[in-house]
Coordinates of C-alpha atoms and ligand atoms in Angstrom, one line a residue:
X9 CA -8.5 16.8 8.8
X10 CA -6.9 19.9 9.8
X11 CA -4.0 20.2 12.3
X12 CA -3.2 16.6 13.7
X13 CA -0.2 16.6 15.1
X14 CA 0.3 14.7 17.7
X15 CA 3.7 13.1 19.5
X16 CA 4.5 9.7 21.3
X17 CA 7.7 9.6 23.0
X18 CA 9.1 6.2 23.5
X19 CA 11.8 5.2 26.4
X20 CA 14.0 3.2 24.6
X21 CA 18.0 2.2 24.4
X22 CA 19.7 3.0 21.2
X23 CA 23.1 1.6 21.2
X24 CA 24.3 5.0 19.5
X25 CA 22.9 7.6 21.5
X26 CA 22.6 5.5 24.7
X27 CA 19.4 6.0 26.8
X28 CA 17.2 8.2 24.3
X29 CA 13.7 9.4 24.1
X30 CA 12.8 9.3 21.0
X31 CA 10.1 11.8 19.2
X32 CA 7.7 9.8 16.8
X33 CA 6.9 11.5 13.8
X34 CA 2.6 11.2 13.7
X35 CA 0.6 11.5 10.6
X36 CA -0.2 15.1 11.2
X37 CA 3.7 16.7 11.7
X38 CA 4.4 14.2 8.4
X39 CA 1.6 16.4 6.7
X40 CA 1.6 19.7 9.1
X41 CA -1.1 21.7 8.9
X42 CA -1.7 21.7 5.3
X43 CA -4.5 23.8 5.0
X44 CA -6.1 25.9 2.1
X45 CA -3.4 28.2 2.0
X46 CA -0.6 26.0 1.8
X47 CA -2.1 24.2 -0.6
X48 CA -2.9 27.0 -2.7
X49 CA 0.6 28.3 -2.7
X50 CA 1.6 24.7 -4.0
X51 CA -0.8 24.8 -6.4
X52 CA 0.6 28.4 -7.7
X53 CA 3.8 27.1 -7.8
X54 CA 2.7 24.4 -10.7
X55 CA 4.5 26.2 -13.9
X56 CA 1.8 24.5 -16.3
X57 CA 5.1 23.4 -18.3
X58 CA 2.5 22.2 -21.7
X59 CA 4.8 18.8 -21.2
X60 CA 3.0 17.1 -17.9
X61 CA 5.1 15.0 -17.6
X62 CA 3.8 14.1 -13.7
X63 CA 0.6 13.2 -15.5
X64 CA 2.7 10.5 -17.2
X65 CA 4.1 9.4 -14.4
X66 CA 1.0 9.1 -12.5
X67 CA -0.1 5.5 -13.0
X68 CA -4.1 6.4 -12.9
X69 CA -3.0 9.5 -15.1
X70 CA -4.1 11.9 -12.8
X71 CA -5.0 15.3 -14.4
X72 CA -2.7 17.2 -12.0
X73 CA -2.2 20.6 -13.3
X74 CA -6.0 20.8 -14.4
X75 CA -6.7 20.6 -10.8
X76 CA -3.5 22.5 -9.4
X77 CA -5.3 25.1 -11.6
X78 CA -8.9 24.6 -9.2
X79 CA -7.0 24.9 -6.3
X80 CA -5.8 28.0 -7.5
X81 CA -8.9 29.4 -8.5
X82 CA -10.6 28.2 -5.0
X83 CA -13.2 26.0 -7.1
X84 CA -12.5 22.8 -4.4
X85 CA -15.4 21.1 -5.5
X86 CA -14.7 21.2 -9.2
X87 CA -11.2 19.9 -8.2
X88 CA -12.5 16.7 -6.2
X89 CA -14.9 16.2 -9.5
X90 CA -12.0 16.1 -11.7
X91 CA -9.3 13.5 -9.2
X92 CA -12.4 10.9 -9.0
X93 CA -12.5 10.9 -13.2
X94 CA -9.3 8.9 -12.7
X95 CA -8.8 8.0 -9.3
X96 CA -11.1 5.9 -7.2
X97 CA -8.6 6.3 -4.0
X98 CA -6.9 9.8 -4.2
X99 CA -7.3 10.8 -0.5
X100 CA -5.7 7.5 -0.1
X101 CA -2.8 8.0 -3.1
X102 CA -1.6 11.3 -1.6
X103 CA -0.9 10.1 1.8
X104 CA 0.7 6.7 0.7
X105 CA 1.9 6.9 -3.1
X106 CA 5.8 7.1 -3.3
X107 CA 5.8 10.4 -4.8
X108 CA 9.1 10.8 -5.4
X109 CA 10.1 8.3 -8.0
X110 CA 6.2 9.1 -9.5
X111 CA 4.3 12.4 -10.3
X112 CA 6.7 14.5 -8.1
X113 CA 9.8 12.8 -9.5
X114 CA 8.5 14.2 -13.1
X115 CA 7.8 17.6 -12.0
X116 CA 9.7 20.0 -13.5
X117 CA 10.7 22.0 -11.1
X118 CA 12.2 19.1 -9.0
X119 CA 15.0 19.7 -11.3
X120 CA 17.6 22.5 -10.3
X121 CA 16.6 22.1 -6.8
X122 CA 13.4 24.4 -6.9
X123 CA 11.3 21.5 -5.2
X124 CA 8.5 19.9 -7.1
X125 CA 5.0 20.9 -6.2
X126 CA 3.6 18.3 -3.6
X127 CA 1.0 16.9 -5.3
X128 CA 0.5 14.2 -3.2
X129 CA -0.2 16.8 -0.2
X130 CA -2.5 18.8 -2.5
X131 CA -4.3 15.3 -3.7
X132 CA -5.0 14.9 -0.3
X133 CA -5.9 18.2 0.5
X134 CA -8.7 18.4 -2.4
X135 CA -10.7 14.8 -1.2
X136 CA -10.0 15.6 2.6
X137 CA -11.8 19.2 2.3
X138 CA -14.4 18.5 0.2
X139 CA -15.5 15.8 1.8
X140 CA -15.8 17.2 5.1
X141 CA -17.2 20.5 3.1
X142 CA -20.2 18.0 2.0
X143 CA -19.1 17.5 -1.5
X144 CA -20.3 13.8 -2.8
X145 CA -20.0 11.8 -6.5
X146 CA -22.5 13.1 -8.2
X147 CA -24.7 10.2 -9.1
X148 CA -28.0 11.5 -10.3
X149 CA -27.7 10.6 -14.2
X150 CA -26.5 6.9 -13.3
X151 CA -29.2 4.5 -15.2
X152 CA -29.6 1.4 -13.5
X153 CA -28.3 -1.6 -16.4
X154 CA -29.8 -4.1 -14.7
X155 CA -26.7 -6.2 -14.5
X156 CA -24.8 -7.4 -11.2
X157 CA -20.7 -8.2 -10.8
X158 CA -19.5 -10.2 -7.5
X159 CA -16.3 -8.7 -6.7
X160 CA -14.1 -10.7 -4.7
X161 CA -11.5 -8.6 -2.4
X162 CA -12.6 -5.0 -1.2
X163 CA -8.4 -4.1 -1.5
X164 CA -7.5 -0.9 -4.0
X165 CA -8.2 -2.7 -7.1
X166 CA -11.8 -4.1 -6.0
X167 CA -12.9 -1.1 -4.8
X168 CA -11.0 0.8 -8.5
X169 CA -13.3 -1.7 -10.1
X170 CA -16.7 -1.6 -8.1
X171 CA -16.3 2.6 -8.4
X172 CA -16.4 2.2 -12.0
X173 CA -19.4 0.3 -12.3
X174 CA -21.7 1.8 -10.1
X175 CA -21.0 5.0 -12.0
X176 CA -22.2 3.1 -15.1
X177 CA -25.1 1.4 -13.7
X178 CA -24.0 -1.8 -12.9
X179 CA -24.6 -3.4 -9.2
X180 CA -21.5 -4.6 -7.6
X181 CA -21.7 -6.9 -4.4
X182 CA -17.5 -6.7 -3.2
X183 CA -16.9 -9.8 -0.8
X184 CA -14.3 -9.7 1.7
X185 CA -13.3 -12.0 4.3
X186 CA -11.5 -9.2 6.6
X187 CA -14.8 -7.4 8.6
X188 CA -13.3 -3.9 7.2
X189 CA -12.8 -3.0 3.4
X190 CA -9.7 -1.6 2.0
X191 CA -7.5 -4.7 2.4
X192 CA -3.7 -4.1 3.1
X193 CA -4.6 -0.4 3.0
X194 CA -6.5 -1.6 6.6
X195 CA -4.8 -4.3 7.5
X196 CA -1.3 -3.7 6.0
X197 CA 0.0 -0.2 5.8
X198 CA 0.2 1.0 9.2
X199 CA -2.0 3.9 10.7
X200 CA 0.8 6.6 11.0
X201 CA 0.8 6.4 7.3
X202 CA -2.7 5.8 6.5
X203 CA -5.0 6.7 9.5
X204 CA -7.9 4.1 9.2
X205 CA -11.0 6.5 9.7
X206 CA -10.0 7.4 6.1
X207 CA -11.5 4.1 4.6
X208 CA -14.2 3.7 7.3
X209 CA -15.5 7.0 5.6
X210 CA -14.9 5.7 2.2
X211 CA -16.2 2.7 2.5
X212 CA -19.7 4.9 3.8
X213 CA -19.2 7.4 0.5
X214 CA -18.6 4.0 -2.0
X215 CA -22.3 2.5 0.5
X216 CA -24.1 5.3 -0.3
X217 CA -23.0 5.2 -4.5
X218 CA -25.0 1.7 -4.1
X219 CA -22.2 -0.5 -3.7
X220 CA -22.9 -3.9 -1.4
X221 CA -20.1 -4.8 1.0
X222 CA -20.7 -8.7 1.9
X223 CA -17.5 -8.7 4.8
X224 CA -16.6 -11.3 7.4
X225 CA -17.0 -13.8 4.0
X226 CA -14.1 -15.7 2.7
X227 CA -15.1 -16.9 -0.9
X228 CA -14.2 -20.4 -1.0
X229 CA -15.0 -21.1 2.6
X230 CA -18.2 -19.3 3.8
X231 CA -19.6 -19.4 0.0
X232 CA -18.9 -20.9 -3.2
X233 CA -17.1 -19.5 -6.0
X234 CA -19.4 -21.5 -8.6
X235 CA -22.5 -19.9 -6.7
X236 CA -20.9 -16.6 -7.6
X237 CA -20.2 -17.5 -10.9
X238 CA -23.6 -18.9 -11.5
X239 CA -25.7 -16.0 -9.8
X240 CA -23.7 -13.1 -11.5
X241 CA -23.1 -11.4 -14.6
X242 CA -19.5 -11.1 -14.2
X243 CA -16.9 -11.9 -11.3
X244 CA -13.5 -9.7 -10.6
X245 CA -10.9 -11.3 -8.7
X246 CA -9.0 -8.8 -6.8
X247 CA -7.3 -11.2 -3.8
X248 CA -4.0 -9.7 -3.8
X249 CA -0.3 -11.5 -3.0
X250 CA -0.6 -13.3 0.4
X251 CA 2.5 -15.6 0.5
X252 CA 5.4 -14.6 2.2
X253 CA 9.2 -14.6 0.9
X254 CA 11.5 -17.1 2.9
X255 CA 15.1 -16.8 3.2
X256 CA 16.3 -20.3 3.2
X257 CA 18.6 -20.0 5.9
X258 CA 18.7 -21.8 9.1
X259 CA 16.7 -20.9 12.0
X260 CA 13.5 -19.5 10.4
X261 CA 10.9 -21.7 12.7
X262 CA 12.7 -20.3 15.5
X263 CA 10.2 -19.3 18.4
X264 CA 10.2 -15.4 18.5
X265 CA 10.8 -15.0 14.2
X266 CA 7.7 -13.8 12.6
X267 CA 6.8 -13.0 9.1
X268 CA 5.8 -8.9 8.7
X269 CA 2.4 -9.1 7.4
X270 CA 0.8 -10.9 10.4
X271 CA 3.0 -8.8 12.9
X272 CA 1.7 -5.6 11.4
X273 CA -2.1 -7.3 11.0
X274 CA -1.8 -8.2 14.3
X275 CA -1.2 -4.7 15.1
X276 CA -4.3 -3.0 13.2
X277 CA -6.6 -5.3 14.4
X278 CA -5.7 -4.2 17.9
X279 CA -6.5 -1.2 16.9
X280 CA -9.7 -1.5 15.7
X281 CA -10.3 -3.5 18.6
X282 CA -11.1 -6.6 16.4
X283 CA -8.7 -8.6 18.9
X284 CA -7.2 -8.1 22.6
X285 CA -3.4 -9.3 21.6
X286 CA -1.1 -8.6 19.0
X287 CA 2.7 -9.9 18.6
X288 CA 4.3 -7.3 21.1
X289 CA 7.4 -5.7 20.6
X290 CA 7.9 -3.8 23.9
X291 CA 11.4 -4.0 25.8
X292 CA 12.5 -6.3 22.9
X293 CA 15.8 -6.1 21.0
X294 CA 14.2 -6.4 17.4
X295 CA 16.0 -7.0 14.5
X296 CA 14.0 -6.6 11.2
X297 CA 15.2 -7.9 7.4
X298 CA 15.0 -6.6 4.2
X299 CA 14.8 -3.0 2.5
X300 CA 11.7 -2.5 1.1
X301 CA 8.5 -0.6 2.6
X302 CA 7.5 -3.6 4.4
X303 CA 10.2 -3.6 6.1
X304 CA 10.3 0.4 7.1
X305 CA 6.6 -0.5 8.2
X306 CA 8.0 -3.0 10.6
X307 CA 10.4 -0.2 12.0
X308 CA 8.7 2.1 12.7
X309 CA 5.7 0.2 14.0
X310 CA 8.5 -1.9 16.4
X311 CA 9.3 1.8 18.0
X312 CA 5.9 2.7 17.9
X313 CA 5.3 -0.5 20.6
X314 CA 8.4 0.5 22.6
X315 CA 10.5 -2.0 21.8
X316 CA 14.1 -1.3 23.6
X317 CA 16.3 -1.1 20.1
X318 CA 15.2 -1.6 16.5
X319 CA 17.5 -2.5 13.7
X320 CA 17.5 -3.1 10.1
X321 CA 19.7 -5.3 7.9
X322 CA 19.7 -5.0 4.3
X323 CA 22.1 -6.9 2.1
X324 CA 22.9 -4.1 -0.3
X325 CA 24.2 -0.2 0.5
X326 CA 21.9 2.8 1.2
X327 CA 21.8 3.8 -2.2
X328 CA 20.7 0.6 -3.5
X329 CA 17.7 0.0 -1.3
X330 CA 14.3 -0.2 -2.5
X331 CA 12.0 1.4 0.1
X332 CA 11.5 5.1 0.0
X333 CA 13.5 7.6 0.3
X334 CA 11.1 9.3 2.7
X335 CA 10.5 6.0 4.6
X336 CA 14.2 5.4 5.3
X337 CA 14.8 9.0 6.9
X338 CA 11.9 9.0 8.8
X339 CA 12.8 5.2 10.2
X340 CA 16.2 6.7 11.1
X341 CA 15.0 10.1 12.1
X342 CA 12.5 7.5 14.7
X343 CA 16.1 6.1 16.0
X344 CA 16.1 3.1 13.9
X345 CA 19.4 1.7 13.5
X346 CA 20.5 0.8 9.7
X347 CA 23.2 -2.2 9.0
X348 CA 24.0 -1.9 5.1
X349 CA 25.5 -4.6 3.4
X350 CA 24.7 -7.3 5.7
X351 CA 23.2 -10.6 4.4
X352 CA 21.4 -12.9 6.8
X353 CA 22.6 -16.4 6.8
X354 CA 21.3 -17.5 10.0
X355 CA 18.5 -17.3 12.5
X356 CA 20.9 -18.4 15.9
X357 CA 18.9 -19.6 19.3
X358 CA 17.9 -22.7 21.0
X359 CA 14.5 -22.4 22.0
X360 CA 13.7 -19.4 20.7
X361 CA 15.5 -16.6 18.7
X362 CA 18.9 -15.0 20.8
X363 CA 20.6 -13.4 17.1
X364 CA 20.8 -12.9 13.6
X365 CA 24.5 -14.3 12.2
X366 CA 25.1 -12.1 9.1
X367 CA 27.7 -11.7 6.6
X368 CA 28.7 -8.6 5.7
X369 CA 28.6 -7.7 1.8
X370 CA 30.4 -6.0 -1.3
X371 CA 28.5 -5.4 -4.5
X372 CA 29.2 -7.2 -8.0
X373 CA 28.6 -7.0 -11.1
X374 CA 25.2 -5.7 -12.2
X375 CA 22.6 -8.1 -13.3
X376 CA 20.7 -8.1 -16.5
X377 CA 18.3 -5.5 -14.5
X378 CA 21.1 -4.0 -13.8
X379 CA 21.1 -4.4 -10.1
X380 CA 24.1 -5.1 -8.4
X381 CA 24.2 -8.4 -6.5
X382 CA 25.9 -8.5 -3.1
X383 CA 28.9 -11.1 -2.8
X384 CA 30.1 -11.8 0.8
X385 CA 33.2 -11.3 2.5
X386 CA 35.3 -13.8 3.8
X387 CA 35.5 -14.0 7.4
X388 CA 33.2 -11.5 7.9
X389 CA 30.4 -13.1 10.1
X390 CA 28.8 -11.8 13.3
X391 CA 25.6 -11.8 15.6
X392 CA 23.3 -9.2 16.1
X393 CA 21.6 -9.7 19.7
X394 CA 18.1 -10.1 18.9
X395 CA 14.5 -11.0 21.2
X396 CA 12.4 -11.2 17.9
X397 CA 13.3 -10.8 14.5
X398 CA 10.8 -9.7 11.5
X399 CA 11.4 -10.9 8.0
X400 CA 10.3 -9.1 5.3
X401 CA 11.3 -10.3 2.0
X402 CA 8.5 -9.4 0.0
X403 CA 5.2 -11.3 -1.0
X404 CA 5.1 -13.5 -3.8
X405 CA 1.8 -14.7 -5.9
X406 CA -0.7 -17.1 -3.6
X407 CA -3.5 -17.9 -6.7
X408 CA -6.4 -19.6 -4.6
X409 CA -6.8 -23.4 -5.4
X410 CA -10.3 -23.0 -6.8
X411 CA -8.4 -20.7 -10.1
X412 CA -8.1 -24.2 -11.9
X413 CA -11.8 -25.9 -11.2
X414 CA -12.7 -22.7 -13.2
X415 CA -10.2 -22.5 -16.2
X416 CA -8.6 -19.7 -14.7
X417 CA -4.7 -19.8 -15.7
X418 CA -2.0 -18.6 -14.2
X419 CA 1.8 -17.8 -15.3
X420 CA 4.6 -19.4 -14.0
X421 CA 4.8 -17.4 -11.5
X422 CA 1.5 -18.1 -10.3
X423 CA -0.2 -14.9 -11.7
X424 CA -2.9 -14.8 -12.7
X425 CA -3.2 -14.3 -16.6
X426 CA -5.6 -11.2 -17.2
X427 CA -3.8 -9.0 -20.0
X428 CA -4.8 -5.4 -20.3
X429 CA -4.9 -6.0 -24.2
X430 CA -7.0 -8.6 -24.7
X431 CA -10.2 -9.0 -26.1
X432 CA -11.5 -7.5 -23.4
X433 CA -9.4 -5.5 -20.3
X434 CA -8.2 -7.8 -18.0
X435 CA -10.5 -10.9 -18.7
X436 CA -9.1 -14.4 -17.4
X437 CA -8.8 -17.1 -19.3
X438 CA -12.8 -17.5 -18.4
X439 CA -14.7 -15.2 -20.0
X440 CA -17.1 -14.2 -17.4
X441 CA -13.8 -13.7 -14.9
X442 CA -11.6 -10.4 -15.0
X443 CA -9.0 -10.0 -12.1
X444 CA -6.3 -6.8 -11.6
X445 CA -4.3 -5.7 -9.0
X446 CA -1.4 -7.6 -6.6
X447 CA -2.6 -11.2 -8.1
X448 CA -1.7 -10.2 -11.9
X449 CA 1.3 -7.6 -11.7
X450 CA 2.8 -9.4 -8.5
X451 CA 3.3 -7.2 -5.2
X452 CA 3.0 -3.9 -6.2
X453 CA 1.5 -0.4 -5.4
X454 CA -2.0 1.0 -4.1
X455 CA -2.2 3.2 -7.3
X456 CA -1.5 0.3 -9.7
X457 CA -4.1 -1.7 -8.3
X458 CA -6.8 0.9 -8.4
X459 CA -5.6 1.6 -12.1
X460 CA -5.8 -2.4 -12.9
X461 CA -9.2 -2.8 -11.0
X462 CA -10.7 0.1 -12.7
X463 CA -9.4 -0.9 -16.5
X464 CA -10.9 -4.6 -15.4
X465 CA -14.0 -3.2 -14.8
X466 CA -14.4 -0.8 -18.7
X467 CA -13.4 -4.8 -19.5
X468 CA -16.0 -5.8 -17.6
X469 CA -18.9 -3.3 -19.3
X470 CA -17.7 -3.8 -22.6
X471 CA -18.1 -7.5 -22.1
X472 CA -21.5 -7.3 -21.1
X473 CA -22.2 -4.5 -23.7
X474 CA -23.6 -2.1 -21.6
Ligands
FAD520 P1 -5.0 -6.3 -1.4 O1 -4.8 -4.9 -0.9 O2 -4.1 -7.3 -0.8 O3 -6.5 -6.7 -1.2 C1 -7.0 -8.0 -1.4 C2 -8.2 -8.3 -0.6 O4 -8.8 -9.5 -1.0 C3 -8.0 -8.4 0.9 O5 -8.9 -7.5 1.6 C4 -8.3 -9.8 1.2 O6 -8.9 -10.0 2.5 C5 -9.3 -10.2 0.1 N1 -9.4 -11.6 -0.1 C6 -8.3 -12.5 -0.5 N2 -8.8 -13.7 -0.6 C7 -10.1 -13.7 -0.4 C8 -11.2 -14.6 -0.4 N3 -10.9 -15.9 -0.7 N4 -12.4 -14.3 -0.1 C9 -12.7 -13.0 0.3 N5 -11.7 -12.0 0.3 C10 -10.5 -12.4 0.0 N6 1.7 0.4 -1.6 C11 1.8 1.8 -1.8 O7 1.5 2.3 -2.9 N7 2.3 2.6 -0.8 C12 2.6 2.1 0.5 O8 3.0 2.8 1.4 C13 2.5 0.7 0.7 N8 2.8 0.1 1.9 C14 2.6 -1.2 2.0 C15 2.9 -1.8 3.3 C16 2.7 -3.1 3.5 C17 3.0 -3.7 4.8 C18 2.3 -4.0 2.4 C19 2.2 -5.5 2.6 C20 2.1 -3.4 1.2 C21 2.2 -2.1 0.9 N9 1.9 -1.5 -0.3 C22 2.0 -0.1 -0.4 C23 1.4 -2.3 -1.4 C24 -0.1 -2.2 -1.6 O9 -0.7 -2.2 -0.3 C25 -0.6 -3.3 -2.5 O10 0.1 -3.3 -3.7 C26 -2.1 -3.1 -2.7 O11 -2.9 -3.1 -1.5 C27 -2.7 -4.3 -3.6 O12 -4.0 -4.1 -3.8 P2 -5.0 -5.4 -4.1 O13 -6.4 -4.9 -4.2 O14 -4.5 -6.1 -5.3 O15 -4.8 -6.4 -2.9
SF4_521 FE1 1.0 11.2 -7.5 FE2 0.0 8.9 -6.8 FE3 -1.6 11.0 -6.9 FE4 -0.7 9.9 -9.1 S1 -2.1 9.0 -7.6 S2 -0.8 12.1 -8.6 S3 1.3 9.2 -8.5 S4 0.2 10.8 -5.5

């Protein structure tokens, strides 16, 4: 990848600074020019503390210091061979795993202020180089089983899945109804976070293993789930969370108030140039909601299009929010402006979309999770002047309708029920049908996916004894 730095300035008003230019962070000054050196001075850093506790942390339970250690020694290949015995993804985990509250967060030395090693970076590093160096999973003592798995939705935990049985010898055929794998890691996380050439090249690695991309086919539509059922040995769900959280409050249908997903769909598929329009943000007074990741994406993707000021309401304070640490200084660093404790309560316009009325907030008692909730103050209302606003409350489960013609149950709150400690990892309550990732745990992370999809898939070869 080496050094890809590369700046955008954007002409745009920011009610603080007045007229500013404001300098976009790209992928490449995020990263720097993390080359061999840099990343084996991180990797010399790692104390090999006997208690790895990043390890732990590490959802896929990476073997982190055993390939710090590589790094160190200059054995790159070796390294990459080691991250793919747990990771499917990990050129995708370093550049989009929240570090700090995972691996990092448990590294030693993050305590006392030394800094933990970034292991992320190095992840990267390690899959990046090698790759480009020529390295490639070794494949050559894979016996062919005989035995074929549809696997429905190329996102993290389809592809976690279909990695683990073509090492093992089983053929799987991933369908997909977007025409590029890697699901919201294309079509969701936005390139200055994850730069899309990285699962283009992926998806040609995982082609080459033997896996079968069927794309442009939405299962239920363009082909029958029964066919699948009928025709293979085994099927793995892996559709994701697809419905989006409401607020409730007035002023939601409003012209010019869009949901995040399909604003920031809208905007990768212009970039791939699968479309000639996208839901524009230039010269516009934007005002996003809610605290989470999504919403940073929506940030910094609003000043990415130039829109003419960009601010974010989140009912709770700073310290309370849920996106990442790293997101929120780099949205404010981009000239994002941040309004804590402010609850939304309506959507104000005629036509279309002129404000957002909010209420401004104290925090209550903690809640059994021991979050504090946010009461309002009396008297408190006012309007922020907004063009368009972006909501982005979260996803919550959106099971497809053809789960029940096939006996596949979900919670109440429309999971679906797959546990990791049944009779078999991540079955359904149809034997033949495992499913992982966003659908079972709820919204959740890349690297919790690829963990579920490739535990559904040992579930999978055990089932069919192989
Ligand atoms: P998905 O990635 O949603 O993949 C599901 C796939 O199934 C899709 O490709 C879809 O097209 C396909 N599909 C669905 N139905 C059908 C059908 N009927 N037929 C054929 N195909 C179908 N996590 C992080 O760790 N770091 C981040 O920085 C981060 N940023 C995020 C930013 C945004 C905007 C969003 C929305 C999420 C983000 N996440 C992030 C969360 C992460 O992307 C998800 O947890 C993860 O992608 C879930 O993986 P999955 O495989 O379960 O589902
Ligand atoms: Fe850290 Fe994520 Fe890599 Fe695990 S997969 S080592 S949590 S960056």
């Amino acid at each position: 990848m080496g050094n890809n730095f590369q700046f955008l300035e954007v002409e745009r008003h920011n009610p603080q600074k007045k007229e500013a230019k404001v300098r976009i962070k790209e992928f490449g000054e995020i990263y720097g020019d993390f080359n061999g050196e840099r990343a084996a001075e991180q990797a010399d850093r790692c104390l090999h503390c006997g208690n790895p506790y990043c390890e732990w942390k590490c959802p896929v339970h990476n073997y982190i210091p055993n390939w710090l250690k590589l790094v160190s020694e200059g054995n790159l290949f070796k390294a990459a061979d080691l991250s793919h015995q747990t990771n499917s993804l990990p050129e995708v985990c370093g550049r989009v795993c929240p570090q700090d509250r995972l691996c990092e967060g448990a590294c030693t030395l993050s305590e006392g202020g030394f800094g933990a090693v970034t292991i992320g970076d190095v992840e990267k590093y390690i899959t990046d180089t090698a790759i480009e160096q020529g390295w490639r999973p070794d494949m050559s003592n894979v016996k062919d089983t005989g035995k074929r798995v549809a696997v429905i939705g190329a996102g993290p935990a389809g592809l976690g899945c279909a990695d683990i049985l073509v090492r093992n010898g089983v053929k799987p055929v991933v369908y997909d109804r977007y025409a590029e794998i890697g699901g919201l890691l294309t079509y969701g996380i936005p390139a200055f976070k994850l730069e899309k050439e990285v699962i283009t090249r992926r998806r040609e690695i995982m082609e080459d293993m033997g896996i079968e991309f069927k794309l442009n086919t939405d299962v239920g539509n363009d082909i029958g789930i029964d066919e699948l059922v009928a025709e293979y040995d085994a099927v793995f769900l892996g559709t994701g969370t697809y419905s989006y959280m409401k607020g409730g409050f007035p002023g939601e249908e409003l012209d010019g108030v869009y949901d995040a997903l399909p604003f920031l769909v809208s905007n990768t598929k212009m970039l791939l140039g699968e479309t000639d329009s996208r839901i524009d943000m230039k010269d516009k007074k934007v005002v996003v909601l809610g605290g989470g990741d999504t919403a940073m994406d929506c940030n910094r993707t609003s000043i990415r299009q130039g829109a003419e000021s960009v601010s974010c309401a989140y009912r709770r304070d700073e310290a309370n929010m849920p996106g990442s640490k790293r997101e929120v200084a780099n949205a404010k660093e981009e000239g994002v402006e941040f309004l804590w404790n402010r609850q939304p309560v309506e959507i104000v316009g005629t036509d279309k979309v002129e404000g957002v009325k909010v209420v401004t907030t104290q925090l209550g008692e903690a809640d059994e999770r021991g979050r504090r909730s946010p009461e309002p103050i009396e008297g408190s209302e006012e309007i922020i002047p907004a063009d368009h606003v972006l909501i982005a409350f979260g996803f919550r489960p959106s099971p497809p309708e053809w789960l029940t013609d096939l006996g596949v149950e979900v919670d109440d709150r429309g999971r679906v029920k797959a546990p990791s400690n049944g009779n078999f990892g991540f079955q359904t309550t149809n034997e033949k049908i495992f499913a992982g990732g966003d659908m079972v745990r709820g919204s959740d992370l890349v690297v919790t996916a690829i963990y579920e999809g490739r535990q559904a898939a040992q579930g999978i070869l055990d089932y069919l004894d192989v």
